[in-house]
Amino acid sequence: MTKSVVLASASPRRTALLKQMNIAHTIQPADIDESPRLNETPLSLVSRLAAEKGQAVKAKLASKQTLTDDTVI
């Protein structure tokens, strides 16, 4: 049995990285507001967004393993 994760992102770069590592995955983008909050640091922002994406997607897909990530430039 091949294990697979759900990527809670539509990022082509993240998909390419998973393919490079031979990690089977499906893509399920999270529909969340990614706006930064007042005085939110970049580290706090990406941590919060990754957690919110994971929660949003996991709620739809009950028992699947979910991979989330976020970056800011």
Tab-separated table of C-alpha atoms in Angstrom, residues 22-53:
chain	number	residue	atom	x	y	z
A	22	ASN	CA	8.903	10.730	-4.292
A	23	ILE	CA	6.113	11.548	-1.852
A	24	ALA	CA	2.714	10.549	-3.173
A	25	HIS	CA	0.220	13.339	-2.671
A	26	THR	CA	-3.046	14.872	-3.720
A	27	ILE	CA	-3.680	18.598	-3.867
A	28	GLN	CA	-6.492	20.134	-1.831
A	29	PRO	CA	-6.024	23.907	-1.530
A	30	ALA	CA	-7.403	25.488	1.622
A	31	ASP	CA	-9.879	28.313	1.205
A	32	ILE	CA	-8.795	30.664	3.996
A	33	ASP	CA	-8.155	34.381	4.376
A	34	GLU	CA	-4.367	34.793	4.155
A	35	SER	CA	-4.314	38.460	5.112
A	36	PRO	CA	-1.791	39.349	7.807
A	37	ARG	CA	-3.164	40.580	11.108
A	38	LEU	CA	-2.214	43.930	12.601
A	39	ASN	CA	1.370	43.787	13.954
A	40	GLU	CA	1.721	40.094	13.040
A	41	THR	CA	5.338	39.077	12.481
A	42	PRO	CA	6.265	37.074	9.372
A	43	LEU	CA	6.995	34.005	11.543
A	44	SER	CA	3.638	34.293	13.322
A	45	LEU	CA	1.873	34.780	9.995
A	46	VAL	CA	3.285	31.683	8.302
A	47	SER	CA	2.759	29.583	11.433
A	48	ARG	CA	-0.864	30.678	11.716
A	49	LEU	CA	-1.570	30.208	8.011
A	50	ALA	CA	-0.069	26.723	7.955
A	51	ALA	CA	-2.167	25.717	10.974
A	52	GLU	CA	-5.362	27.225	9.538
A	53	LYS	CA	-4.804	25.555	6.166
